PDB file of C-alpha atoms in Angstrom:
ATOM      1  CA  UNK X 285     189.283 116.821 111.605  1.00 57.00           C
ATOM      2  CA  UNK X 286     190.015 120.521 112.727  1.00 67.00           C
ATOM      3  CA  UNK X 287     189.808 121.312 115.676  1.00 91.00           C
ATOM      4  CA  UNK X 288     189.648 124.957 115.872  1.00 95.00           C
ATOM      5  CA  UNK X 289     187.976 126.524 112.273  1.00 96.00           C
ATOM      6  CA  UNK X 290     187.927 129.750 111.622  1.00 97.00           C
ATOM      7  CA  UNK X 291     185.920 130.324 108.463  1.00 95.00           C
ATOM      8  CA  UNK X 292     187.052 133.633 107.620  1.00 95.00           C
ATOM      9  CA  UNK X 293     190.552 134.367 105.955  1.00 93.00           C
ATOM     10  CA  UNK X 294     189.969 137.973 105.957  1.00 95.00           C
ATOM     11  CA  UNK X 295     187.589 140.714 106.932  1.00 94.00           C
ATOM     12  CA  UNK X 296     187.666 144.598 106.344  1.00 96.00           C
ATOM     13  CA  UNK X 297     185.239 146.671 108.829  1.00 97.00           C
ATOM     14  CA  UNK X 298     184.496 150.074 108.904  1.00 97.00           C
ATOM     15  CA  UNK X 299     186.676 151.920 111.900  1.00 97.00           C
ATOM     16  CA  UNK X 300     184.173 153.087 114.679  1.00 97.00           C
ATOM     17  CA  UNK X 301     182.101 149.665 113.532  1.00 97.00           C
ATOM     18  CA  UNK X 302     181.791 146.694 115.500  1.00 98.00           C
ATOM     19  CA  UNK X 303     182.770 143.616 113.922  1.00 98.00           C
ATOM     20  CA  UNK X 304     182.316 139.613 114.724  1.00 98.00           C
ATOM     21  CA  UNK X 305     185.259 137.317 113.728  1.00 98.00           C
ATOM     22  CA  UNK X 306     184.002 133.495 113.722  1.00 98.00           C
ATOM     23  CA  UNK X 307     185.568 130.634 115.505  1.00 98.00           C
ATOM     24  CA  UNK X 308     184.479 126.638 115.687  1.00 97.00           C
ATOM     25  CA  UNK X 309     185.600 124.022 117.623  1.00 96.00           C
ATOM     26  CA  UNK X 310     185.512 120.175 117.780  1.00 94.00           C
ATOM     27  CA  UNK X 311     186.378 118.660 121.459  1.00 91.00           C
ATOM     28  CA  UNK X 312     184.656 116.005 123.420  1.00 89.00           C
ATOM     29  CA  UNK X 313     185.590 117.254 126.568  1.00 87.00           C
ATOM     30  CA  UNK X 314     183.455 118.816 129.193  1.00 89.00           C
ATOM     31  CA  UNK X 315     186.179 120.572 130.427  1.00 88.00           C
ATOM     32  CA  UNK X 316     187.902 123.191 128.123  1.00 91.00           C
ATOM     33  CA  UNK X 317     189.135 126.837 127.503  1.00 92.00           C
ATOM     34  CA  UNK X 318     188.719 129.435 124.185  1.00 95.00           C
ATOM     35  CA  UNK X 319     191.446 132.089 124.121  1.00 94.00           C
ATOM     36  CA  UNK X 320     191.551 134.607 121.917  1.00 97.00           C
ATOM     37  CA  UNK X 321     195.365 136.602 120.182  1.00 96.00           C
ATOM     38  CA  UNK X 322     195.787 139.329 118.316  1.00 97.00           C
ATOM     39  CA  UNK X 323     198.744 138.993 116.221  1.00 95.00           C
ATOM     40  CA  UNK X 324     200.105 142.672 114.468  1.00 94.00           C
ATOM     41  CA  UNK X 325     202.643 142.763 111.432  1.00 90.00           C
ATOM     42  CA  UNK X 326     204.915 142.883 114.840  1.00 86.00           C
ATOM     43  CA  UNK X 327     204.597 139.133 114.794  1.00 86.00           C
ATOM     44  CA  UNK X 328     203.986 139.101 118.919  1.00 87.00           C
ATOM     45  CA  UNK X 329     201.095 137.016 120.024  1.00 92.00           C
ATOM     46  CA  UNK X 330     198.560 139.229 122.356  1.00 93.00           C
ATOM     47  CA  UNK X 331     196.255 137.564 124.550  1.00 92.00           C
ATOM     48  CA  UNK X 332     192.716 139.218 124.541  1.00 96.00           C
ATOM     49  CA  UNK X 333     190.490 137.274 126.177  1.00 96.00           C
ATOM     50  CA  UNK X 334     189.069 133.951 127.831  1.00 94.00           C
ATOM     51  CA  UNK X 335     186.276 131.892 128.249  1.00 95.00           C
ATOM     52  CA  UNK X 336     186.355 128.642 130.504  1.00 93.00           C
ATOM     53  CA  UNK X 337     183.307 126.124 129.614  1.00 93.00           C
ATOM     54  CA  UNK X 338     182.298 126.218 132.447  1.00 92.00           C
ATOM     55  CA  UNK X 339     181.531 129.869 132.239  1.00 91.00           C
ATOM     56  CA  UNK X 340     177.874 130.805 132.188  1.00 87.00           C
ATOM     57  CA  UNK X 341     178.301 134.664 131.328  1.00 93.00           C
ATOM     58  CA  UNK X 342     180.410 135.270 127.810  1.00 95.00           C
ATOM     59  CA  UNK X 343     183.536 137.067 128.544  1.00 95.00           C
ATOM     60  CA  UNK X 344     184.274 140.491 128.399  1.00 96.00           C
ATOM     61  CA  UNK X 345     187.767 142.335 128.300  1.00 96.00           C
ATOM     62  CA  UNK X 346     187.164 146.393 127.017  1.00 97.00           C
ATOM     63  CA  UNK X 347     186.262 146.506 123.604  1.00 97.00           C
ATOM     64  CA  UNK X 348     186.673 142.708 123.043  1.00 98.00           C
ATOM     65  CA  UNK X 349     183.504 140.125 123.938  1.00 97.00           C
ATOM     66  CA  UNK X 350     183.651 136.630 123.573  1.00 97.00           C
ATOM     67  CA  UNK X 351     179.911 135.093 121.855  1.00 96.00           C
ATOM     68  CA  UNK X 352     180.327 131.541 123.593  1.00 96.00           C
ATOM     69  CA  UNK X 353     177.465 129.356 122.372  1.00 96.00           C
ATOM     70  CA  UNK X 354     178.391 125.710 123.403  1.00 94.00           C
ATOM     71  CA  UNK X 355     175.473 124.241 122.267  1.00 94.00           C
ATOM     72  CA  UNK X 356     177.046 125.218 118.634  1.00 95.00           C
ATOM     73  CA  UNK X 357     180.727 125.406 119.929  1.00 96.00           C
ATOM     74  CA  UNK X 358     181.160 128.462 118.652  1.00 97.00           C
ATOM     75  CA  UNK X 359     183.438 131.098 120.419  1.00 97.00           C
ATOM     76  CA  UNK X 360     182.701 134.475 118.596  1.00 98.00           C
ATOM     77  CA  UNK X 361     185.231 137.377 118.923  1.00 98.00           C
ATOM     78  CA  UNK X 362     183.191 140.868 119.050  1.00 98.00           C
ATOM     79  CA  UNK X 363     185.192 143.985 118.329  1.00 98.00           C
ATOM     80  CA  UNK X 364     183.052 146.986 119.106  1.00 96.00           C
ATOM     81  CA  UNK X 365     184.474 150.096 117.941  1.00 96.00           C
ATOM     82  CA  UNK X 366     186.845 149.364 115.787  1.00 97.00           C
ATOM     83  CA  UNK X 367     190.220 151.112 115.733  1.00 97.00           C
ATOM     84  CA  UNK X 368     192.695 151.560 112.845  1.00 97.00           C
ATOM     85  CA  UNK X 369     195.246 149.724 115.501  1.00 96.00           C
ATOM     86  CA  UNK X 370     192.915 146.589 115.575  1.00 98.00           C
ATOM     87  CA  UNK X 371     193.824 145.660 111.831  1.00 97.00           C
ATOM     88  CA  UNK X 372     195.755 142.502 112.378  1.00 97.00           C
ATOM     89  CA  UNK X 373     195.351 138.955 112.446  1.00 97.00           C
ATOM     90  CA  UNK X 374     193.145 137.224 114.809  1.00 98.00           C
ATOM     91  CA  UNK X 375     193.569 133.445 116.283  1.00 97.00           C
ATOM     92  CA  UNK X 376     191.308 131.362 118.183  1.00 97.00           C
ATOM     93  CA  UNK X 377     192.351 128.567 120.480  1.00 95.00           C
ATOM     94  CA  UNK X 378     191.085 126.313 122.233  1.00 94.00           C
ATOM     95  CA  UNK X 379     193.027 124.445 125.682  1.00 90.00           C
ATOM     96  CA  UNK X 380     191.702 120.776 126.074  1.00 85.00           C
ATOM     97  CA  UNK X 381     192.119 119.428 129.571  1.00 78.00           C
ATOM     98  CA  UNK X 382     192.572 115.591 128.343  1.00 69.00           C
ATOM     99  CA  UNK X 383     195.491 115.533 126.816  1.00 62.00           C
ATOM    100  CA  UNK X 384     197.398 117.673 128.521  1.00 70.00           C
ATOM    101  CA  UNK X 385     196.309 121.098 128.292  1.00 77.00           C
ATOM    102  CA  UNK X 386     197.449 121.243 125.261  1.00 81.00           C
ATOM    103  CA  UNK X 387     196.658 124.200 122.768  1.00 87.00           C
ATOM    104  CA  UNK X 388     196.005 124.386 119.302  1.00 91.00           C
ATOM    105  CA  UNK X 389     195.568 127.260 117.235  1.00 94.00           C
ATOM    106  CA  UNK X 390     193.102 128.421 114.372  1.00 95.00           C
ATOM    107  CA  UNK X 391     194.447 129.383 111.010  1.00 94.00           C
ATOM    108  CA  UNK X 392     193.064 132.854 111.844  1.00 96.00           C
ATOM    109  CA  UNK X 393     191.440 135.877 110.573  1.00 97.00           C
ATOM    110  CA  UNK X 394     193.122 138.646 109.434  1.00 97.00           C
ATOM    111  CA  UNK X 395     190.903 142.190 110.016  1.00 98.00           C
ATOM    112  CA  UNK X 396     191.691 145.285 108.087  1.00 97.00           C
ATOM    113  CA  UNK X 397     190.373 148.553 109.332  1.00 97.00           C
ATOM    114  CA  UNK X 398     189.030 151.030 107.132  1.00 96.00           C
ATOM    115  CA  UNK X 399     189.364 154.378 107.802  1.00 94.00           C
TER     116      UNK X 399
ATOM    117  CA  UNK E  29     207.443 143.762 133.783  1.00 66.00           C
ATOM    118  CA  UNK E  30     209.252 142.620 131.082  1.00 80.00           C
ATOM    119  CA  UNK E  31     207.451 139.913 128.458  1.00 92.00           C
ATOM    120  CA  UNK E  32     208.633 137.410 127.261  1.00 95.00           C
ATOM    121  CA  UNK E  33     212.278 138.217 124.950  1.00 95.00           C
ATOM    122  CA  UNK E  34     213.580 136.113 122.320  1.00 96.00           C
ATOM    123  CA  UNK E  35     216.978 136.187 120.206  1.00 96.00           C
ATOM    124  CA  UNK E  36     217.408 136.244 117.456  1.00 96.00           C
ATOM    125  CA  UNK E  37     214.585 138.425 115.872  1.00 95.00           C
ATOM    126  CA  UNK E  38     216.278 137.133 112.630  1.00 96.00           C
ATOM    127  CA  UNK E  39     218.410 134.606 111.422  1.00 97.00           C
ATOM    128  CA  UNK E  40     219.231 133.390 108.025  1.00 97.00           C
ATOM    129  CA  UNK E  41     221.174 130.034 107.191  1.00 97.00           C
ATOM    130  CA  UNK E  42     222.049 127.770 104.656  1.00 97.00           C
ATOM    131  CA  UNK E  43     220.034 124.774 104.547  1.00 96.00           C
ATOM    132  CA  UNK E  44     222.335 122.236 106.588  1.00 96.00           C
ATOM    133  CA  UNK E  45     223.385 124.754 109.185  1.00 97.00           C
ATOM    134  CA  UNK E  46     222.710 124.627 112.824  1.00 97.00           C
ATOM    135  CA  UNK E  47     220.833 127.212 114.540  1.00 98.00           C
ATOM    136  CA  UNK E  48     219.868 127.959 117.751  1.00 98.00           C
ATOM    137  CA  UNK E  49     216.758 130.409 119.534  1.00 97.00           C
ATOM    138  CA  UNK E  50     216.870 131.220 122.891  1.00 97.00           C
ATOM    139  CA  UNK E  51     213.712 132.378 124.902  1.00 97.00           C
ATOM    140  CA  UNK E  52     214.137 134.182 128.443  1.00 96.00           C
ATOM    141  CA  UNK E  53     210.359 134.115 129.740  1.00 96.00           C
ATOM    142  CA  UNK E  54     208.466 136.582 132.284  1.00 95.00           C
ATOM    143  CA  UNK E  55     209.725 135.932 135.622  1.00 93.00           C
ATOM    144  CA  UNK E  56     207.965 133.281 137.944  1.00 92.00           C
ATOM    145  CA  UNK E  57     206.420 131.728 134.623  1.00 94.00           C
ATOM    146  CA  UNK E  58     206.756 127.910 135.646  1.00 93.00           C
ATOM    147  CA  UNK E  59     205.939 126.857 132.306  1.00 94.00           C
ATOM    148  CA  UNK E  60     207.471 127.350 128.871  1.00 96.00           C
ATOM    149  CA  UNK E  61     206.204 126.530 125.192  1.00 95.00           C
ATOM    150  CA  UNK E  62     207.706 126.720 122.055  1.00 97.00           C
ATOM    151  CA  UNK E  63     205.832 126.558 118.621  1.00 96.00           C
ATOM    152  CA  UNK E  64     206.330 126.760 115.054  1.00 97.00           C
ATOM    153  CA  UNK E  65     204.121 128.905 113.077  1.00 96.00           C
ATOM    154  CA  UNK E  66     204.616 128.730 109.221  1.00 95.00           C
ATOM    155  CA  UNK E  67     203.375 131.510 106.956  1.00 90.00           C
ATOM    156  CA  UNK E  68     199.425 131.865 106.618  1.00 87.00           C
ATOM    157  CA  UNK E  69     198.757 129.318 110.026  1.00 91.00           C
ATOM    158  CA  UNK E  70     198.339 129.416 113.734  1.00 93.00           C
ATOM    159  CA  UNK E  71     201.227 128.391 115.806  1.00 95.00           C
ATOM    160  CA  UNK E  72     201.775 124.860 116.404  1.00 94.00           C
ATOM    161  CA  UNK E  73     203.213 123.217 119.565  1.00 93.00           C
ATOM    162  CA  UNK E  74     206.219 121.807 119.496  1.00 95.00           C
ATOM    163  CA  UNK E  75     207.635 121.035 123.365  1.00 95.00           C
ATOM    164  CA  UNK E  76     206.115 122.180 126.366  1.00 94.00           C
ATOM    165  CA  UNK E  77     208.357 122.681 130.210  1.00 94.00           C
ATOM    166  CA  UNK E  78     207.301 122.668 133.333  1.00 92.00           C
ATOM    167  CA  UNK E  79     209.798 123.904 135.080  1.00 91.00           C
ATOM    168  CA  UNK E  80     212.928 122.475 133.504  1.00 91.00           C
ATOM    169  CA  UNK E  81     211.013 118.969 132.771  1.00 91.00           C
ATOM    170  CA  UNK E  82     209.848 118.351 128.992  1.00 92.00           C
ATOM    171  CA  UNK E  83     206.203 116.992 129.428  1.00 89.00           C
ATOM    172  CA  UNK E  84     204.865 117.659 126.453  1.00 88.00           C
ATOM    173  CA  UNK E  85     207.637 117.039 122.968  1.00 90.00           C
ATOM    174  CA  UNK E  86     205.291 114.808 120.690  1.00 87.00           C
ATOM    175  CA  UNK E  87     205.589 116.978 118.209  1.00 89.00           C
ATOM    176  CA  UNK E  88     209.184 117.793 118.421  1.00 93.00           C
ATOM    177  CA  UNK E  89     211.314 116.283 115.336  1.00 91.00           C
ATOM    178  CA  UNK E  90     213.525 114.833 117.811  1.00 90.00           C
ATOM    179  CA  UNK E  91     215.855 113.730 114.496  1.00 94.00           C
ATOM    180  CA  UNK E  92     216.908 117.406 114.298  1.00 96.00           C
ATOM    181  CA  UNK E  93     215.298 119.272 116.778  1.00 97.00           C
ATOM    182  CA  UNK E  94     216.354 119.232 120.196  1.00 96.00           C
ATOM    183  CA  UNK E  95     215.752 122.099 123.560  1.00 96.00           C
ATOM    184  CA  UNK E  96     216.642 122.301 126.892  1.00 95.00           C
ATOM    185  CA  UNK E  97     215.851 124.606 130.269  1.00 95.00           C
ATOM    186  CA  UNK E  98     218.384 124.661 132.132  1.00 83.00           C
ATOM    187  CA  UNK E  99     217.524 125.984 135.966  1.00 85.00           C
ATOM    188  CA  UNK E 100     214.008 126.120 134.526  1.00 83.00           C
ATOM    189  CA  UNK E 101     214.398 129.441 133.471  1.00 91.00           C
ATOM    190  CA  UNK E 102     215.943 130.296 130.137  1.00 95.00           C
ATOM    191  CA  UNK E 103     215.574 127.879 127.089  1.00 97.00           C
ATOM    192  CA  UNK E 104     217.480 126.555 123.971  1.00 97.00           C
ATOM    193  CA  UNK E 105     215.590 125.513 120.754  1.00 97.00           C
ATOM    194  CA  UNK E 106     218.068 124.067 118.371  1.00 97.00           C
ATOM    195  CA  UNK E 107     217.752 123.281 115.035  1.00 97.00           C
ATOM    196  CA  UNK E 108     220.852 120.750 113.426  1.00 96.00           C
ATOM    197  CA  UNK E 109     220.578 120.502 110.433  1.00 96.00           C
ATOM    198  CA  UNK E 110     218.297 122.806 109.358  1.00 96.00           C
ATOM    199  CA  UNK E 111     216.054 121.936 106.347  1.00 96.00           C
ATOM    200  CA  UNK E 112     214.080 124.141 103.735  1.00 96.00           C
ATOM    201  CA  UNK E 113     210.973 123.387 105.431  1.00 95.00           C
ATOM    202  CA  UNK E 114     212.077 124.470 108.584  1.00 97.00           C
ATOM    203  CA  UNK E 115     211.525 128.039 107.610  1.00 97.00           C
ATOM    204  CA  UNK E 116     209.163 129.547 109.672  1.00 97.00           C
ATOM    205  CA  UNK E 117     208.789 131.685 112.756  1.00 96.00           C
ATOM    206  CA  UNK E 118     209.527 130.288 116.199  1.00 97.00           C
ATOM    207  CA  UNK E 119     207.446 131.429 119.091  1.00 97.00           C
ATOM    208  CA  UNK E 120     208.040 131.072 122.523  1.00 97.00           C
ATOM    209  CA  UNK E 121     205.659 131.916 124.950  1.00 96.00           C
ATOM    210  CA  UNK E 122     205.115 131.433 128.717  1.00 95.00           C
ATOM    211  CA  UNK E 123     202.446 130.971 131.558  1.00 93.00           C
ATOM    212  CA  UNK E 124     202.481 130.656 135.101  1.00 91.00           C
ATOM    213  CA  UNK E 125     201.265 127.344 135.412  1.00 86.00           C
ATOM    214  CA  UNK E 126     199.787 124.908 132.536  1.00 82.00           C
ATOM    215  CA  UNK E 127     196.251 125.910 131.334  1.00 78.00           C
ATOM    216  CA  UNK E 128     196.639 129.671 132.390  1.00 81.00           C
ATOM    217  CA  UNK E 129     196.996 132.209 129.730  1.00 86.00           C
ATOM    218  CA  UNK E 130     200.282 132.111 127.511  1.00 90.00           C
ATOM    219  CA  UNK E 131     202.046 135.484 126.785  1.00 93.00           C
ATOM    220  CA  UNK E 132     203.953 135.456 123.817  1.00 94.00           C
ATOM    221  CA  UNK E 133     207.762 136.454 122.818  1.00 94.00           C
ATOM    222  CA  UNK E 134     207.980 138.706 119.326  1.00 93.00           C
ATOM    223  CA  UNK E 135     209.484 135.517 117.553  1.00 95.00           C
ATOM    224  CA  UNK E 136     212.640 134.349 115.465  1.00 96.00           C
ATOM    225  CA  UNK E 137     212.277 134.784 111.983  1.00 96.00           C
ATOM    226  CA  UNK E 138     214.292 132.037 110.229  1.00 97.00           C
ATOM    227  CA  UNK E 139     214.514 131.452 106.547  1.00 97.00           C
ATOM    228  CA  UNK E 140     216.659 128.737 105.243  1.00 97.00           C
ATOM    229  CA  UNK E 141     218.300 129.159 101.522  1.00 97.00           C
TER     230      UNK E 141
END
């Protein structure tokens, strides 16, 4: 089973519109974390954002917001504003505690911004 | 502060060949990661460091693939030989401890003919 889905091969958005980019995840531990990267035709992995589970406020960083519903286990990335330097693609991942800490990765989203 | 820097950006062999990555990551990052990311996918884990012990190489190919960190600084990912399938870009990233945030190097691009 995956671990991390993310439903959405591509998206366009408007620039100057906000836009939600959908993430899933499967883990049976209590204890876990939900990154967010932002990978440009560069090919560098940026880190955007965090949420622990543990967190009871969703996660903010700018322009970037993290919709963490664990009841669903779903870990939302919210662009507001969208800039023509946001088109890229988008991975969610998810840091398990058992195990390891390891991290997998989300097939991810790639955004285009419209001008 | 400088990020993470990888070389080569590039590198194209004929299947059969050795190669070899190398990864310097941001000073006082105690732990090092490389992964494997192949066209349309997330990055996948291959070996883990802490320090200049391998904790986590499960999903190494230990047949061909082999690393090192020496000093538990900079690191080696080799590839001998290299297969078709083996084309794909090879991340390393760092973090100062396990389970903080990883910051990513730009990658090696390697394509095997």
């Amino acid at each position: 089973a995956q671990k991390i889905t993310q439903t959405q091969p591509g998206m366009f958005v408007q620039e100057k519109e906000a836009v939600t980019l959908d993430c899933t995840y499967d883990t049976s531990d209590q204890s876990y974390g939900l990154f967010w990267y932002k990978q440009p035709s560069s090919g560098e992995m940026i880190f955007l954002i965090y949420q622990g589970s543990y967190d009871e406020q969703n996660a903010t960083e700018g322009r970037y917001s993290l919709n963490f519903q664990k009841a669903r286990k779903s870990a939302n990335l919210v662009i507001s504003a969208s800039q023509l330097g946001d088109s890229a693609m988008y991975f969610c991942a998810m840091r398990e505690y058992a195990g390891g800490f390891k991290t997998i990765f989300g097939a991810g989203t790639r955004l285009f911004v419209k001008a | 502060e400088a990020g993470v820097v990888q070389s080569p950006r590039y590198k194209i062999i004929e299947k059969k060949q050795p190669v070899a990555f190398w990864c310097n990551p941001i000073s006082g990052h105690n732990t090092l990661y490389w992964y494997r990311q192949n066209l349309g996918q997330g990055p996948e884990l291959l070996i883990r460091y802490e320090n200049e012990e391998a904790v986590d190489d499960s999903q190494l190919p230990k047949d061909r693939f082999s690393a090192e960190r020496l000093k538990g600084v900079d690191s080696t990912l080799k590839i001998q030989p290299a297969e078709l399938g083996d084309s794909a870009v090879y991340l390393c990233a760092s973090s100062i401890e396990t389970g903080f945030e990883q910051y990513f190097g730009p990658g090696t691009r390697l394509t095997v003919t």
